[in-house]
């Protein structure tokens, strides 16, 4: 997928009122964030507990006229752009992604995830998730299985056309999104709880072009506060014949299989190479002012077989940790000595010969070209070098990039014992 610039986002105070102005709900609610902690191919929404609430606007307000009867209302013209064929087809660029950084020049491009949906009213949803053009997952599921679909995208896929037709949608006002003049349309609103069982008012809006009335962006609103991921951009919205939806059940993927990740051992640099079966890469005895504290073996397993009492597949790798260890010899990067405040400085470099689904966070089946690094949230990154795949974590982006730029093969033999940190000279595996 082509590198894209970060999206423009909108906030309610930038909306320009329409004249005449339609009846509004009690408050305009802005985008709530979708949970990307795993960052598996399928975004998981918070649990739904609550009921949808009525728009609270009169039929006359909902049918508010734009430019005269001959042209129809905003809602009518927006509905007409989708067509009447039975299956809705959307391609949406999400609000999350990563910065692709050239390690030599430092130049950056932003890469986004996309979700493609096919939906037949009252039926099933077919969803394909991609990152940088590489498939992250492919699934088909019931349209009422809301836990499998981001609420923001779900409202567009399952509610958009119907709300335009039945008069439950509401035109909110004007804005500028992606350089286009748009109208924001409220699709639905509901009261539901978050992960802490606190009740919130949520709503979902679609921005349509003032010129073409085609969807431009989607946002999710919660209690009047915008979410950090901003708008999701609509790349395509249309209706297609049923034959193009492909609603057949997909084969079960590895996300539904039992999984296990284990970290073990106190290795020396040469032992790390032995685990990999080839020379490992490291950044030396120190990086960004942090000393090498521990090297351990990674084991990633999937598909437990009860009859055989073993795993169907197991992959191995190694991790070099630079920073401070706790009293148990484990990384002390998640908290400072007092147990509060910012994380302690650290750099963690994990490497593997395989790009299996458990090796790296955020995305699967994808690694950028050698000579570049893909950074998420400034402290998580993936890259490849010298035939190995890398997943890096650090307490700062500067430390992360310093490690990425200094990766080199470990010596064929360990240096003198005095030059190896005592913490990594524990019992080997």
Coordinates of C-alpha atoms in Angstrom, one line a residue:
X1 CA 0.0 0.0 0.0
X2 CA 1.2 3.4 -0.8
X3 CA 2.6 5.5 2.0
X4 CA 0.1 8.2 3.1
X5 CA 0.3 11.4 5.1
X6 CA -1.4 11.4 8.6
X7 CA -5.2 12.1 8.3
X8 CA -6.8 15.4 9.2
X9 CA -9.1 15.1 12.2
X10 CA -12.1 17.2 13.1
X11 CA -13.5 18.4 16.4
X12 CA -17.0 19.6 17.1
X13 CA -16.0 23.2 17.7
X14 CA -14.8 23.4 14.0
X15 CA -18.3 22.6 12.7
X16 CA -19.9 25.4 10.8
X17 CA -23.7 25.7 11.4
X18 CA -26.0 25.1 8.6
X19 CA -28.8 27.5 7.8
X20 CA -31.5 26.6 8.6
X21 CA -30.1 24.4 11.4
X22 CA -31.8 21.1 12.1
X23 CA -32.8 19.8 15.5
X24 CA -29.8 18.4 17.4
X25 CA -29.3 15.8 20.0
X26 CA -28.4 16.9 23.5
X27 CA -24.7 16.9 22.7
X28 CA -22.3 16.1 19.9
X29 CA -20.1 13.2 20.9
X30 CA -16.7 12.6 19.4
X31 CA -14.4 9.7 18.5
X32 CA -13.7 6.9 20.9
X33 CA -10.7 4.7 20.4
X34 CA -10.7 1.1 19.0
X35 CA -8.5 -1.2 21.1
X36 CA -5.3 -2.0 19.2
X37 CA -3.3 -3.5 21.9
X38 CA -2.7 -6.9 20.2
X39 CA -3.1 -5.4 17.0
X40 CA -4.4 -8.4 15.5
X41 CA -6.1 -8.3 12.1
X42 CA -9.6 -8.0 13.7
X43 CA -10.3 -5.0 15.9
X44 CA -12.2 -5.8 19.0
X45 CA -14.8 -3.4 20.3
X46 CA -15.8 -2.8 24.0
X47 CA -18.7 -4.9 25.3
X48 CA -22.2 -3.6 24.4
X49 CA -24.6 -3.2 27.4
X50 CA -27.4 -0.7 26.7
X51 CA -30.0 0.1 24.2
X52 CA -30.1 2.4 21.2
X53 CA -31.8 5.7 21.8
X54 CA -34.0 7.5 19.3
X55 CA -32.6 10.4 17.3
X56 CA -34.9 12.9 19.0
X57 CA -35.6 14.9 15.9
X58 CA -38.8 15.4 14.0
X59 CA -39.4 13.9 10.6
X60 CA -39.4 17.4 9.1
X61 CA -36.0 18.1 10.6
X62 CA -34.6 14.8 9.3
X63 CA -35.8 15.6 5.9
X64 CA -34.3 19.0 6.0
X65 CA -34.0 20.2 2.4
X66 CA -30.8 21.0 0.5
X67 CA -30.9 23.3 -2.4
X68 CA -34.6 22.9 -3.3
X69 CA -37.0 20.0 -3.9
X70 CA -35.7 19.2 -7.4
X71 CA -32.3 18.1 -5.9
X72 CA -33.6 16.2 -2.9
X73 CA -32.4 16.4 0.7
X74 CA -28.9 15.8 1.9
X75 CA -30.0 12.4 3.2
X76 CA -31.7 11.4 0.0
X77 CA -28.7 12.4 -2.2
X78 CA -26.3 10.6 0.1
X79 CA -28.5 7.4 -0.1
X80 CA -28.6 7.7 -3.9
X81 CA -24.8 7.5 -4.2
X82 CA -24.8 3.9 -2.9
X83 CA -27.2 2.5 -5.4
X84 CA -29.8 -0.2 -4.9
X85 CA -27.9 -3.4 -5.3
X86 CA -28.2 -5.9 -2.4
X87 CA -24.7 -6.0 -1.1
X88 CA -22.9 -2.9 0.4
X89 CA -19.1 -2.8 -0.2
X90 CA -16.8 -0.5 1.8
X91 CA -13.0 0.0 1.9
X92 CA -12.0 2.1 4.9
X93 CA -8.6 3.4 6.0
X94 CA -8.3 3.2 9.8
X95 CA -7.0 5.9 12.1
X96 CA -4.1 3.8 13.2
X97 CA -0.8 2.9 11.5
X98 CA 2.9 3.3 11.7
X99 CA 5.8 5.6 10.6
X100 CA 8.1 3.9 8.0
X101 CA 11.5 5.4 8.7
X102 CA 14.5 5.2 6.4
X103 CA 17.4 4.3 8.7
X104 CA 20.0 6.2 6.6
X105 CA 18.1 9.4 5.8
X106 CA 15.5 9.5 8.6
X107 CA 12.7 10.3 6.1
X108 CA 9.3 9.2 7.2
X109 CA 6.1 8.0 5.5
X110 CA 3.0 6.9 7.2
X111 CA 1.4 3.5 6.5
X112 CA -2.2 2.7 7.5
X113 CA -4.4 -0.3 8.0
X114 CA -7.4 -0.8 5.8
X115 CA -10.6 -2.8 6.3
X116 CA -12.7 -4.1 3.4
X117 CA -16.4 -5.1 4.1
X118 CA -19.2 -6.7 2.2
X119 CA -22.6 -6.7 3.9
X120 CA -26.0 -8.0 2.9
X121 CA -28.8 -6.5 5.0
X122 CA -30.0 -8.9 7.7
X123 CA -27.3 -11.4 6.7
X124 CA -23.5 -11.8 7.1
X125 CA -20.5 -9.7 6.9
X126 CA -17.3 -10.6 5.0
X127 CA -14.3 -8.7 6.3
X128 CA -10.7 -8.5 5.0
X129 CA -8.1 -6.6 7.0
X130 CA -4.8 -5.4 5.4
X131 CA -1.8 -3.5 6.4
X132 CA 0.5 -2.0 3.7
X133 CA -1.4 -4.1 1.2
X134 CA -0.7 -7.4 3.1
X135 CA -3.6 -9.4 4.3
X136 CA -3.9 -9.6 8.1
X137 CA -7.0 -11.7 8.3
X138 CA -10.1 -12.8 6.4
X139 CA -13.4 -13.7 8.1
X140 CA -17.1 -14.1 7.6
X141 CA -19.5 -13.8 10.5
X142 CA -23.1 -12.9 11.5
X143 CA -23.9 -9.2 11.2
X144 CA -25.3 -9.2 14.8
X145 CA -22.0 -10.4 16.2
X146 CA -21.0 -6.9 17.2
X147 CA -18.0 -8.0 19.3
X148 CA -16.2 -9.0 16.1
X149 CA -16.5 -5.5 14.5
X150 CA -15.3 -2.1 15.5
X151 CA -18.4 -0.1 16.5
X152 CA -17.4 2.8 14.3
X153 CA -17.0 0.7 11.2
X154 CA -19.9 -1.5 12.1
X155 CA -22.4 1.4 12.1
X156 CA -21.2 2.4 8.6
X157 CA -21.5 -1.1 7.3
X158 CA -24.8 -2.2 8.9
X159 CA -26.6 1.1 9.6
X160 CA -25.6 3.7 7.1
X161 CA -27.9 3.0 4.1
X162 CA -30.9 2.0 6.2
X163 CA -30.7 5.1 8.4
X164 CA -30.6 7.4 5.3
X165 CA -33.7 5.6 4.0
X166 CA -35.8 5.3 7.1
X167 CA -35.3 8.9 8.3
X168 CA -33.4 8.1 11.5
X169 CA -30.3 9.9 10.3
X170 CA -29.6 13.5 11.2
X171 CA -27.6 16.2 9.4
X172 CA -25.4 17.9 12.0
X173 CA -23.4 20.5 10.1
X174 CA -20.5 21.4 7.8
X175 CA -16.8 20.7 8.1
X176 CA -13.6 20.1 6.1
X177 CA -12.2 16.6 6.0
X178 CA -9.3 15.4 3.9
X179 CA -9.4 18.8 2.2
X180 CA -13.1 18.4 1.2
X181 CA -16.1 20.3 2.2
X182 CA -18.5 17.8 3.9
X183 CA -21.7 17.4 5.8
X184 CA -21.6 15.3 9.0
X185 CA -24.6 12.9 9.3
X186 CA -25.5 11.3 12.6
X187 CA -26.2 7.6 11.9
X188 CA -27.1 6.3 15.4
X189 CA -26.7 6.9 19.1
X190 CA -26.8 4.5 22.1
X191 CA -26.0 4.1 25.7
X192 CA -23.6 1.4 26.6
X193 CA -20.9 0.6 29.1
X194 CA -17.1 0.5 28.8
X195 CA -14.7 -2.1 30.1
X196 CA -15.1 -0.7 33.6
X197 CA -18.9 -1.0 33.4
X198 CA -19.3 2.8 33.3
X199 CA -22.2 4.0 31.1
X200 CA -21.5 6.3 28.2
X201 CA -23.4 7.9 25.4
X202 CA -22.0 6.9 22.1
X203 CA -22.8 8.0 18.6
X204 CA -21.6 7.3 15.1
X205 CA -21.3 9.9 12.3
X206 CA -20.5 9.8 8.6
X207 CA -19.1 12.8 6.6
X208 CA -20.4 13.1 3.1
X209 CA -18.9 15.2 0.3
X210 CA -20.7 18.5 -0.2
X211 CA -20.2 18.1 -3.9
X212 CA -20.9 14.4 -4.6
X213 CA -22.6 13.3 -1.3
X214 CA -20.4 10.2 -1.2
X215 CA -19.0 9.1 2.2
X216 CA -15.6 10.6 3.0
X217 CA -15.0 9.7 6.7
X218 CA -16.4 8.0 9.7
X219 CA -16.1 8.9 13.4
X220 CA -17.2 7.4 16.7
X221 CA -18.2 9.9 19.5
X222 CA -18.3 9.3 23.2
X223 CA -19.5 11.8 25.8
X224 CA -18.4 14.8 23.6
X225 CA -14.7 13.9 23.7
X226 CA -12.7 12.9 20.7
X227 CA -10.7 9.7 20.6
X228 CA -6.9 9.7 19.7
X229 CA -7.3 7.8 16.5
X230 CA -9.4 10.5 14.8
X231 CA -11.4 9.8 11.7
X232 CA -11.4 6.7 9.6
X233 CA -11.3 7.6 5.9
X234 CA -13.7 6.0 3.4
X235 CA -11.8 4.9 0.3
X236 CA -14.8 3.2 -1.4
X237 CA -18.5 3.0 -0.8
X238 CA -20.9 1.3 -3.2
X239 CA -23.5 -1.4 -3.6
X240 CA -22.7 -4.5 -5.6
X241 CA -24.4 -7.8 -6.8
X242 CA -24.7 -10.5 -4.2
X243 CA -22.3 -12.7 -6.1
X244 CA -19.4 -10.3 -5.3
X245 CA -19.8 -10.6 -1.5
X246 CA -18.4 -14.1 -1.1
X247 CA -20.2 -14.9 2.2
X248 CA -19.0 -18.5 2.5
X249 CA -17.6 -19.4 5.8
X250 CA -13.8 -19.0 5.9
X251 CA -11.4 -21.7 7.2
X252 CA -10.5 -21.4 10.8
X253 CA -7.4 -19.3 11.2
X254 CA -4.6 -19.5 13.9
X255 CA -6.2 -16.7 16.0
X256 CA -8.6 -19.3 17.3
X257 CA -6.0 -21.9 18.3
X258 CA -4.4 -22.4 21.7
X259 CA -1.2 -20.3 21.9
X260 CA 1.8 -20.2 24.2
X261 CA 4.8 -17.8 24.6
X262 CA 7.7 -18.6 26.9
X263 CA 10.9 -16.8 27.8
X264 CA 13.7 -18.7 29.4
X265 CA 17.4 -18.9 30.2
X266 CA 20.4 -16.6 30.7
X267 CA 22.4 -16.8 27.5
X268 CA 25.7 -15.5 26.4
X269 CA 26.0 -13.9 22.9
X270 CA 27.4 -17.0 21.3
X271 CA 24.7 -19.2 22.9
X272 CA 22.1 -16.9 21.3
X273 CA 23.6 -17.7 17.9
X274 CA 23.4 -21.4 18.8
X275 CA 19.7 -21.1 19.5
X276 CA 19.1 -19.4 16.2
X277 CA 21.3 -21.8 14.3
X278 CA 23.1 -18.9 12.7
X279 CA 24.9 -15.7 13.8
X280 CA 22.6 -13.6 16.0
X281 CA 22.7 -9.8 15.7
X282 CA 23.1 -7.4 18.6
X283 CA 24.0 -3.8 19.3
X284 CA 27.1 -4.6 21.3
X285 CA 27.6 -4.5 25.1
X286 CA 25.7 -1.2 25.4
X287 CA 23.4 1.1 23.5
X288 CA 21.9 4.6 24.3
X289 CA 23.8 4.5 27.6
X290 CA 22.2 1.2 28.6
X291 CA 24.3 -2.0 29.3
X292 CA 23.4 -5.4 28.1
X293 CA 21.6 -7.0 31.1
X294 CA 20.2 -10.3 29.9
X295 CA 19.8 -12.5 26.8
X296 CA 17.0 -15.1 26.8
X297 CA 15.4 -17.7 24.5
X298 CA 11.9 -17.2 23.1
X299 CA 9.6 -20.1 22.4
X300 CA 6.3 -19.5 20.6
X301 CA 3.9 -22.4 20.2
X302 CA 0.4 -22.8 18.6
X303 CA -2.2 -25.5 18.2
X304 CA -1.9 -27.7 21.3
X305 CA -2.7 -31.4 20.6
X306 CA -4.3 -33.1 23.6
X307 CA -3.8 -36.6 22.4
X308 CA -0.1 -36.1 21.7
X309 CA 0.3 -33.7 24.7
X310 CA 2.3 -31.4 22.6
X311 CA 2.2 -28.4 20.3
X312 CA 1.6 -28.6 16.6
X313 CA 4.2 -25.9 15.8
X314 CA 6.9 -24.3 17.9
X315 CA 9.2 -21.4 16.8
X316 CA 12.3 -20.1 18.5
X317 CA 14.1 -16.8 18.8
X318 CA 16.3 -14.8 21.1
X319 CA 16.0 -11.4 22.9
X320 CA 18.7 -9.0 24.0
X321 CA 17.6 -6.8 26.9
X322 CA 19.5 -3.5 27.7
X323 CA 18.6 -1.8 30.9
X324 CA 17.9 -2.8 34.5
X325 CA 16.8 -6.2 35.9
X326 CA 14.7 -6.7 39.0
X327 CA 15.5 -9.0 41.9
X328 CA 14.3 -12.0 39.9
X329 CA 16.5 -11.3 37.0
X330 CA 13.6 -10.1 34.9
X331 CA 13.4 -6.7 33.0
X332 CA 12.5 -3.8 35.2
X333 CA 11.3 -1.7 32.3
X334 CA 7.6 -1.3 33.2
X335 CA 8.1 0.8 36.3
X336 CA 10.7 2.8 38.1
X337 CA 12.2 1.9 41.5
X338 CA 9.3 3.5 43.4
X339 CA 6.7 1.5 41.4
X340 CA 5.2 4.7 39.9
X341 CA 6.1 7.3 37.3
X342 CA 7.5 6.8 33.8
X343 CA 9.1 3.5 32.6
X344 CA 12.8 3.0 33.4
X345 CA 15.0 3.4 30.3
X346 CA 15.4 0.2 28.3
X347 CA 16.0 -1.3 24.9
X348 CA 14.8 -4.8 23.9
X349 CA 15.7 -6.4 20.7
X350 CA 14.0 -9.7 19.7
X351 CA 15.0 -11.6 16.6
X352 CA 13.7 -14.7 14.8
X353 CA 14.3 -16.6 11.6
X354 CA 10.5 -16.9 11.0
X355 CA 7.8 -14.3 10.8
X356 CA 5.2 -16.4 12.6
X357 CA 2.0 -14.9 14.0
X358 CA 3.3 -14.6 17.6
X359 CA 6.7 -13.1 17.0
X360 CA 5.8 -9.4 16.6
X361 CA 3.0 -7.2 17.9
X362 CA 0.6 -4.9 16.0
X363 CA 0.8 -6.6 12.5
X364 CA 1.3 -10.1 11.2
X365 CA 2.7 -11.4 7.9
X366 CA 4.5 -8.1 7.2
X367 CA 7.9 -6.7 7.7
X368 CA 9.3 -3.6 5.9
X369 CA 12.2 -3.7 3.4
X370 CA 15.7 -3.9 4.8
X371 CA 17.1 -0.5 5.5
X372 CA 13.9 0.8 7.0
X373 CA 12.0 0.4 10.3
X374 CA 8.3 0.6 11.0
X375 CA 7.6 2.4 14.3
X376 CA 4.3 2.2 16.1
X377 CA 3.5 4.5 19.0
X378 CA 7.1 5.8 19.0
X379 CA 8.3 2.8 21.2
X380 CA 7.4 -0.4 19.3
X381 CA 8.9 -1.3 15.9
X382 CA 9.5 -4.0 13.4
X383 CA 12.3 -4.5 10.8
X384 CA 14.5 -7.0 9.1
X385 CA 18.2 -7.3 8.5
X386 CA 20.7 -10.0 7.4
X387 CA 18.0 -12.6 6.9
X388 CA 16.5 -12.1 10.4
X389 CA 13.2 -10.5 11.5
X390 CA 13.3 -8.1 14.4
X391 CA 10.8 -6.8 16.9
X392 CA 12.1 -3.9 19.0
X393 CA 10.8 -2.1 22.1
X394 CA 12.3 0.9 23.9
X395 CA 11.5 3.6 26.4
X396 CA 12.1 6.2 23.8
X397 CA 12.1 6.5 20.0
X398 CA 15.7 7.8 20.1
X399 CA 16.9 4.7 21.9
X400 CA 14.9 2.5 19.5
X401 CA 16.4 4.0 16.4
X402 CA 19.9 3.9 17.9
X403 CA 19.5 0.2 18.3
X404 CA 18.2 -0.4 14.8
X405 CA 21.1 1.5 13.2
X406 CA 23.8 -0.3 15.1
X407 CA 22.7 -4.0 14.7
X408 CA 25.7 -6.2 13.9
X409 CA 26.6 -9.9 14.1
X410 CA 27.8 -11.1 17.5
X411 CA 31.4 -12.4 17.7
X412 CA 31.8 -16.1 16.9
X413 CA 33.2 -16.5 20.4
X414 CA 32.3 -14.7 23.6
X415 CA 34.8 -12.2 24.8
X416 CA 36.6 -12.6 28.1
X417 CA 34.3 -13.4 31.1
X418 CA 35.0 -10.0 32.6
X419 CA 33.6 -8.2 29.6
X420 CA 30.2 -10.0 29.9
X421 CA 27.7 -8.6 32.4
X422 CA 27.3 -11.0 35.4
X423 CA 23.5 -10.9 34.9
X424 CA 23.8 -12.7 31.6
X425 CA 26.2 -15.3 32.9
X426 CA 23.6 -17.3 34.8
X427 CA 22.7 -20.9 34.0
X428 CA 22.2 -21.4 30.3
X429 CA 19.5 -23.5 28.8

